[in-house]
């Protein structure tokens, strides 16, 4: 619909938040935000709003969106050392899932170059059944050689990513 309504414009979008949107002083529980610019050069940047926490792990067993083992061991055994040192003040804990290609826009992935990630909600972990349930489509786990890494999601990470992206666009190191 946006292409039909605004054929002259470049459209860029993403999820800005999982909480309220604001229109003036009114808080809304859903909707879309848009901005149309005409005759303006635009560089899009992509940010996850998340910072890596702990090491990356290879997914070695998965059922749908429930990861059953990491690096050949139960998810609890793999993640407990990371979770033991995790400070919730750093941000909400989420799961980065490796993707086979880089994001369409220029810029680094959410983690190291070897494993670019898309960050998704961590629904829960059940140690007794060795299950880490992730709010992601099961097809993200269907590829060979899938990796995950825990990530802290928060506004401070989004600000850092935006600042680094702006520096790259201006020719700086970031």
XYZ file of N, CA and C in Angstrom:
522
model
N 0.803 -1.191 0.000
C 0.000 0.000 0.000
C 0.845 1.253 0.000
N 1.940 1.224 0.736
C 2.775 2.421 0.776
C 3.421 2.694 -0.578
N 3.805 1.642 -1.296
C 4.381 1.850 -2.621
C 3.372 2.499 -3.559
N 2.104 2.100 -3.467
C 1.075 2.702 -4.315
C 0.813 4.153 -3.923
N 0.807 4.427 -2.631
C 0.511 5.781 -2.159
C 1.687 6.732 -2.327
N 2.893 6.212 -2.189
C 4.094 7.051 -2.232
C 5.143 6.440 -3.163
N 4.849 6.339 -4.476
C 5.779 5.661 -5.383
C 7.127 6.369 -5.516
N 7.198 7.634 -5.226
C 8.402 8.426 -5.360
C 9.336 8.328 -4.163
N 8.887 7.655 -3.094
C 9.669 7.685 -1.863
C 10.367 6.364 -1.585
N 11.414 6.458 -0.800
C 12.077 5.280 -0.264
C 11.435 4.978 1.074
N 11.022 3.738 1.268
C 10.375 3.338 2.517
C 11.364 2.551 3.362
N 11.445 2.910 4.631
C 12.296 2.219 5.585
C 11.443 1.979 6.817
N 11.546 0.808 7.410
C 10.726 0.560 8.587
C 11.345 -0.447 9.513
N 10.678 -0.663 10.605
C 11.125 -1.630 11.586
C 10.284 -1.499 12.828
N 10.538 -2.368 13.777
C 9.834 -2.322 15.048
C 10.590 -1.355 15.945
N 9.901 -0.340 16.409
C 10.553 0.662 17.246
C 10.500 0.287 18.716
N 9.446 -0.380 19.128
C 9.280 -0.701 20.538
C 8.181 -1.739 20.691
N 8.160 -2.386 21.817
C 7.062 -3.295 22.117
C 6.136 -2.674 23.149
N 6.371 -1.410 23.475
C 5.493 -0.722 24.411
C 4.684 0.316 23.647
N 4.202 1.323 24.327
C 3.291 2.295 23.729
C 3.924 3.125 22.615
N 3.070 3.550 21.676
C 3.410 4.589 20.713
C 2.747 5.862 21.210
N 3.323 6.994 20.898
C 2.771 8.253 21.380
C 2.379 9.148 20.218
N 1.203 9.738 20.329
C 0.702 10.734 19.395
C 0.366 11.941 20.251
N 1.240 12.949 20.215
C 1.097 14.058 21.140
C 1.262 13.530 22.548
N 0.319 13.803 23.411
C 0.378 13.320 24.794
C -0.339 11.984 24.974
N -0.997 11.473 23.919
C -1.772 10.238 24.034
C -0.884 9.013 23.797
N -0.950 8.033 24.702
C -0.253 6.762 24.547
C -1.198 5.778 23.860
N -0.733 5.180 22.767
C -1.528 4.219 22.008
C -0.918 2.838 22.168
N -1.738 1.776 22.116
C -1.197 0.431 22.277
C -0.892 -0.254 20.952
N -0.948 0.464 19.851
C -0.600 -0.102 18.558
C -0.670 0.957 17.491
N -0.167 0.636 16.323
C -0.206 1.578 15.220
C 1.079 1.566 14.427
N 1.180 2.493 13.515
C 2.341 2.616 12.643
C 2.771 4.069 12.633
N 4.056 4.270 12.581
C 4.605 5.622 12.487
C 5.288 5.736 11.138
N 5.070 6.844 10.445
C 5.701 7.032 9.150
C 6.090 8.474 8.916
N 7.013 8.655 8.001
C 7.477 9.977 7.623
C 7.788 9.925 6.135
N 7.224 10.818 5.366
C 7.473 10.857 3.924
C 8.344 12.071 3.614
N 9.446 11.844 2.957
C 10.351 12.915 2.563
C 10.463 12.912 1.043
N 10.383 14.086 0.440
C 10.460 14.213 -1.013
C 11.692 15.029 -1.372
N 12.441 14.573 -2.380
C 13.655 15.248 -2.833
C 14.696 15.372 -1.730
N 14.839 14.322 -0.953
C 15.819 14.289 0.125
C 16.638 13.012 -0.029
N 17.965 13.141 0.035
C 18.824 11.961 0.021
C 18.737 11.304 1.390
N 18.614 10.000 1.402
C 18.407 9.284 2.650
C 19.309 8.063 2.705
N 20.020 7.918 3.794
C 20.796 6.714 4.069
C 20.122 5.995 5.219
N 19.730 4.755 4.995
C 19.079 3.970 6.048
C 20.133 3.207 6.829
N 19.936 3.113 8.130
C 20.797 2.298 8.976
C 19.917 1.309 9.726
N 20.495 0.173 10.037
C 19.767 -0.868 10.749
C 20.443 -1.070 12.094
N 19.640 -1.122 13.134
C 20.180 -1.373 14.461
C 19.297 -2.357 15.204
N 19.919 -3.161 16.026
C 19.179 -4.144 16.806
C 18.793 -3.604 18.178
N 19.491 -2.575 18.653
C 19.224 -2.068 19.996
C 19.669 -3.043 21.064
N 20.681 -3.845 20.732
C 21.112 -4.890 21.647
C 22.628 -5.032 21.618
N 23.168 -5.490 22.733
C 24.602 -5.745 22.844
C 24.809 -7.210 23.232
N 25.822 -7.861 22.658
C 26.076 -9.270 22.972
C 26.381 -9.485 24.452
N 25.928 -10.630 24.956
C 26.182 -11.041 26.336
C 26.748 -12.447 26.265
N 27.962 -12.643 26.708
C 28.564 -13.971 26.718
C 28.959 -14.435 25.326
N 29.380 -15.692 25.237
C 29.850 -16.240 23.962
C 28.704 -16.682 23.047
N 29.045 -16.958 21.812
C 28.095 -17.544 20.862
C 28.083 -19.066 21.057
N 26.920 -19.661 20.795
C 26.750 -21.108 20.931
C 26.155 -21.676 19.649
N 26.637 -22.837 19.235
C 26.045 -23.536 18.100
C 24.811 -24.285 18.573
N 23.702 -24.145 17.837
C 22.474 -24.880 18.145
C 22.664 -26.303 17.631
N 22.643 -27.268 18.554
C 22.876 -28.657 18.152
C 21.623 -29.518 18.207
N 20.539 -28.999 18.797
C 19.255 -29.693 18.767
C 18.161 -28.659 18.980
N 17.111 -28.759 18.135
C 16.007 -27.803 18.222
C 14.717 -28.501 17.814
N 13.618 -28.130 18.468
C 12.274 -28.602 18.106
C 11.408 -27.361 17.940
N 11.088 -27.007 16.710
C 10.324 -25.792 16.456
C 11.130 -24.579 16.863
N 10.615 -23.802 17.831
C 11.366 -22.656 18.329
C 11.923 -22.902 19.733
N 11.983 -24.183 20.132
C 12.563 -24.577 21.423
C 13.939 -25.197 21.176
N 14.966 -24.500 21.614
C 16.328 -25.013 21.486
C 16.544 -26.015 22.608
N 17.014 -27.217 22.245
C 17.188 -28.290 23.229
C 18.637 -28.472 23.661
N 19.596 -28.153 22.780
C 20.994 -28.250 23.195
C 21.842 -27.236 22.437
N 22.884 -26.801 23.127
C 23.843 -25.834 22.585
C 25.241 -26.426 22.732
N 25.995 -26.405 21.657
C 27.354 -26.978 21.681
C 27.344 -28.406 22.210
N 26.253 -29.141 21.960
C 26.163 -30.543 22.348
C 25.815 -30.799 23.801
N 25.475 -29.755 24.564
C 25.099 -29.942 25.971
C 23.735 -29.307 26.216
N 23.096 -29.670 27.328
C 21.807 -29.082 27.700
C 21.928 -27.560 27.752
N 20.831 -26.873 27.424
C 20.863 -25.409 27.392
C 21.227 -24.819 28.760
N 20.762 -25.415 29.843
C 21.107 -24.912 31.170
C 22.599 -24.970 31.424
N 23.205 -26.102 31.095
C 24.650 -26.250 31.298
C 25.432 -25.242 30.458
N 24.949 -24.979 29.250
C 25.638 -24.029 28.381
C 25.457 -22.588 28.858
N 24.231 -22.231 29.258
C 23.917 -20.831 29.548
C 24.097 -20.420 31.004
N 24.083 -21.361 31.938
C 24.188 -20.986 33.356
C 25.413 -20.123 33.662
N 26.605 -20.412 33.120
C 27.745 -19.535 33.420
C 27.533 -18.087 32.942
N 26.838 -17.915 31.824
C 26.555 -16.575 31.313
C 25.502 -15.899 32.183
N 24.446 -16.631 32.515
C 23.351 -16.070 33.302
C 23.785 -15.725 34.728
N 24.730 -16.477 35.268
C 25.224 -16.239 36.630
C 25.804 -14.831 36.755
N 26.466 -14.348 35.712
C 27.120 -13.039 35.749
C 26.291 -11.930 35.114
N 25.101 -12.243 34.639
C 24.297 -11.253 33.924
C 23.668 -10.247 34.881
N 23.778 -8.979 34.552
C 23.177 -7.900 35.341
C 21.959 -7.383 34.583
N 20.740 -7.582 35.082
C 19.534 -7.135 34.377
C 19.501 -5.629 34.099
N 20.285 -4.850 34.825
C 20.321 -3.412 34.576
C 20.909 -3.087 33.207
N 21.622 -4.032 32.613
C 22.227 -3.837 31.298
C 21.165 -3.810 30.204
N 20.028 -4.457 30.428
C 18.945 -4.497 29.450
C 18.177 -5.794 29.538
N 17.064 -5.848 28.812
C 16.249 -7.060 28.768
C 17.001 -8.146 28.009
N 16.998 -9.350 28.553
C 17.710 -10.458 27.931
C 16.922 -10.991 26.742
N 17.583 -11.077 25.598
C 16.980 -11.579 24.370
C 17.953 -12.562 23.728
N 17.549 -13.137 22.596
C 18.380 -14.125 21.924
C 18.673 -13.654 20.505
N 19.955 -13.591 20.166
C 20.369 -13.316 18.797
C 20.502 -14.631 18.060
N 19.910 -14.710 16.873
C 19.960 -15.923 16.053
C 20.766 -15.594 14.818
N 21.763 -16.423 14.514
C 22.594 -16.146 13.349
C 21.750 -16.192 12.084
N 22.103 -15.342 11.156
C 21.416 -15.312 9.870
C 22.447 -15.545 8.780
N 22.029 -16.130 7.659
C 23.011 -16.494 6.629
C 23.541 -15.311 5.836
N 22.877 -14.162 5.880
C 23.346 -13.000 5.128
C 23.338 -11.782 6.028
N 24.064 -10.775 5.611
C 24.115 -9.530 6.366
C 22.839 -8.744 6.137
N 22.524 -7.799 7.029
C 21.368 -6.937 6.807
C 21.503 -6.184 5.495
N 20.385 -5.781 4.927
C 20.387 -5.105 3.635
C 21.102 -3.760 3.697
N 20.988 -3.056 4.796
C 21.639 -1.756 4.920
C 23.076 -1.941 5.374
N 23.920 -0.953 5.061
C 25.304 -1.003 5.497
C 25.377 -0.935 7.008
N 26.420 -1.535 7.539
C 26.622 -1.453 8.979
C 26.870 -2.828 9.539
N 27.415 -2.856 10.741
C 27.746 -4.139 11.326
C 26.507 -4.867 11.826
N 26.650 -6.160 11.978
C 25.581 -6.959 12.559
C 25.569 -6.716 14.062
N 24.644 -7.351 14.751
C 24.520 -7.158 16.187
C 25.679 -7.776 16.949
N 26.439 -8.635 16.306
C 27.564 -9.266 16.981
C 28.748 -9.315 16.033
N 29.658 -10.244 16.262
C 30.873 -10.291 15.466
C 30.591 -10.635 14.012
N 31.576 -10.386 13.155
C 31.412 -10.599 11.718
C 31.144 -12.060 11.359
N 31.625 -12.995 12.176
C 31.424 -14.405 11.863
C 29.972 -14.827 12.023
N 29.228 -14.139 12.900
C 27.858 -14.524 13.185
C 26.958 -13.292 13.286
N 26.492 -12.738 12.150
C 25.512 -11.649 12.270
C 24.198 -12.220 12.799
N 23.502 -11.441 13.623
C 22.317 -11.935 14.306
C 21.090 -11.072 14.050
N 19.928 -11.717 14.139
C 18.670 -11.006 14.339
C 18.293 -11.296 15.787
N 17.824 -10.274 16.488
C 17.550 -10.414 17.910
C 16.055 -10.633 18.107
N 15.721 -11.664 18.876
C 14.342 -12.033 19.129
C 14.119 -12.227 20.625
N 12.848 -12.181 21.029
C 12.473 -12.295 22.444
C 12.802 -13.684 22.982
N 13.351 -13.706 24.182
C 13.553 -14.943 24.922
C 12.267 -15.175 25.705
N 11.525 -16.203 25.326
C 10.239 -16.477 25.974
C 10.448 -17.148 27.329
N 11.397 -18.074 27.396
C 11.664 -18.725 28.669
C 12.659 -19.855 28.529
N 13.162 -20.290 29.679
C 14.091 -21.414 29.705
C 13.622 -22.381 30.783
N 13.596 -23.668 30.442
C 13.204 -24.719 31.383
C 14.367 -25.702 31.467
N 15.117 -25.624 32.573
C 16.325 -26.443 32.721
C 16.011 -27.947 32.724
N 14.941 -28.330 33.423
C 14.650 -29.756 33.570
C 14.397 -30.438 32.224
N 13.774 -29.729 31.290
C 13.528 -30.332 29.973
C 14.508 -29.836 28.927
N 15.512 -29.089 29.341
C 16.517 -28.513 28.454
C 15.864 -27.816 27.269
N 15.141 -26.746 27.578
C 14.459 -25.998 26.519
C 14.667 -24.503 26.711
N 15.152 -23.863 25.680
C 15.229 -22.411 25.600
C 14.252 -22.025 24.499
N 13.149 -21.391 24.868
C 12.102 -21.071 23.911
C 12.286 -19.620 23.457
N 12.315 -19.448 22.141
C 12.613 -18.155 21.536
C 11.416 -17.705 20.707
N 11.073 -16.439 20.783
C 9.982 -15.874 19.995
C 10.413 -15.627 18.568
N 10.627 -16.707 17.853
C 11.089 -16.626 16.463
C 10.427 -17.726 15.655
N 10.295 -17.477 14.377
C 9.754 -18.494 13.484
C 10.695 -19.696 13.457
N 10.157 -20.905 13.528
C 11.015 -22.093 13.526
C 11.949 -22.176 12.319
N 11.573 -21.556 11.186
C 12.445 -21.656 10.014
C 13.786 -20.946 10.228
N 13.888 -20.043 11.204
C 15.188 -19.432 11.502
C 16.176 -20.460 12.036
N 15.655 -21.555 12.593
C 16.515 -22.589 13.151
C 16.722 -23.753 12.175
N 16.088 -23.703 11.008
C 16.112 -24.832 10.076
C 17.417 -24.945 9.299
N 18.156 -23.861 9.163
C 19.388 -23.880 8.380
C 20.469 -24.688 9.087
N 21.455 -25.090 8.327
C 22.623 -25.746 8.909
C 23.451 -24.689 9.639
N 24.154 -25.091 10.649
C 25.124 -24.236 11.326
C 24.497 -22.966 11.910
N 23.417 -23.117 12.672
C 22.764 -21.985 13.324
C 23.448 -21.728 14.671
N 23.692 -20.466 14.940
C 24.309 -20.047 16.188
C 23.366 -19.102 16.914
N 23.477 -19.078 18.241
C 22.769 -18.063 19.016
C 23.767 -17.379 19.939
N 23.371 -16.197 20.383
C 24.119 -15.499 21.416
C 23.112 -14.666 22.195
N 23.198 -14.697 23.500
C 22.325 -13.859 24.305
C 22.679 -12.396 24.055
N 21.668 -11.542 24.129
C 21.861 -10.104 23.929
C 21.075 -9.334 24.978
N 21.616 -8.198 25.393
C 20.913 -7.271 26.276
C 20.294 -6.199 25.392
N 18.984 -6.038 25.502
C 18.223 -5.109 24.676
C 17.842 -3.900 25.519
N 18.175 -2.715 25.039
C 17.818 -1.522 25.799
C 18.121 -0.256 25.031
N 17.552 0.854 25.483
C 17.720 2.117 24.759
C 19.167 2.577 24.678
N 19.970 2.285 25.683
C 21.363 2.710 25.634
C 22.107 2.018 24.497
N 21.722 0.780 24.188
C 22.365 0.059 23.092
C 21.917 0.625 21.742
N 20.645 0.997 21.645
C 20.145 1.621 20.413
C 20.842 2.955 20.175
N 21.020 3.751 21.228
C 21.717 5.040 21.076
C 23.148 4.833 20.612
N 23.829 3.832 21.185
C 25.212 3.549 20.792
C 25.272 3.147 19.320
N 24.370 2.249 18.904
C 24.357 1.810 17.512
C 24.086 2.967 16.564
N 23.143 3.829 16.915
C 22.829 4.975 16.069
C 24.022 5.914 15.964
N 24.694 6.152 17.069
C 25.870 7.012 17.068
C 26.979 6.426 16.195
N 27.211 5.120 16.307
C 28.236 4.457 15.492
C 27.863 4.479 14.013
N 26.588 4.264 13.707
C 26.135 4.288 12.306
C 26.300 5.692 11.721
N 25.959 6.719 12.498
C 26.114 8.089 12.019
C 27.578 8.406 11.743
N 28.468 7.934 12.609
C 29.895 8.156 12.406
C 30.369 7.462 11.125
N 29.882 6.233 10.874
C 30.269 5.518 9.637
C 29.773 6.272 8.404
N 28.541 6.771 8.458
C 27.986 7.506 7.316
C 28.755 8.798 7.058
N 29.311 9.377 8.111
C 30.082 10.606 7.972
C 31.544 10.336 7.684
N 31.892 9.054 7.531
C 33.270 8.700 7.189
C 34.164 8.437 8.376
N 33.599 8.423 9.574
C 34.380 8.157 10.777
C 34.499 6.674 11.034
N 35.277 6.312 12.019
C 35.489 4.915 12.345
C 34.334 4.305 13.105
N 33.525 5.102 13.803
C 32.367 4.582 14.543
C 32.634 4.359 15.924
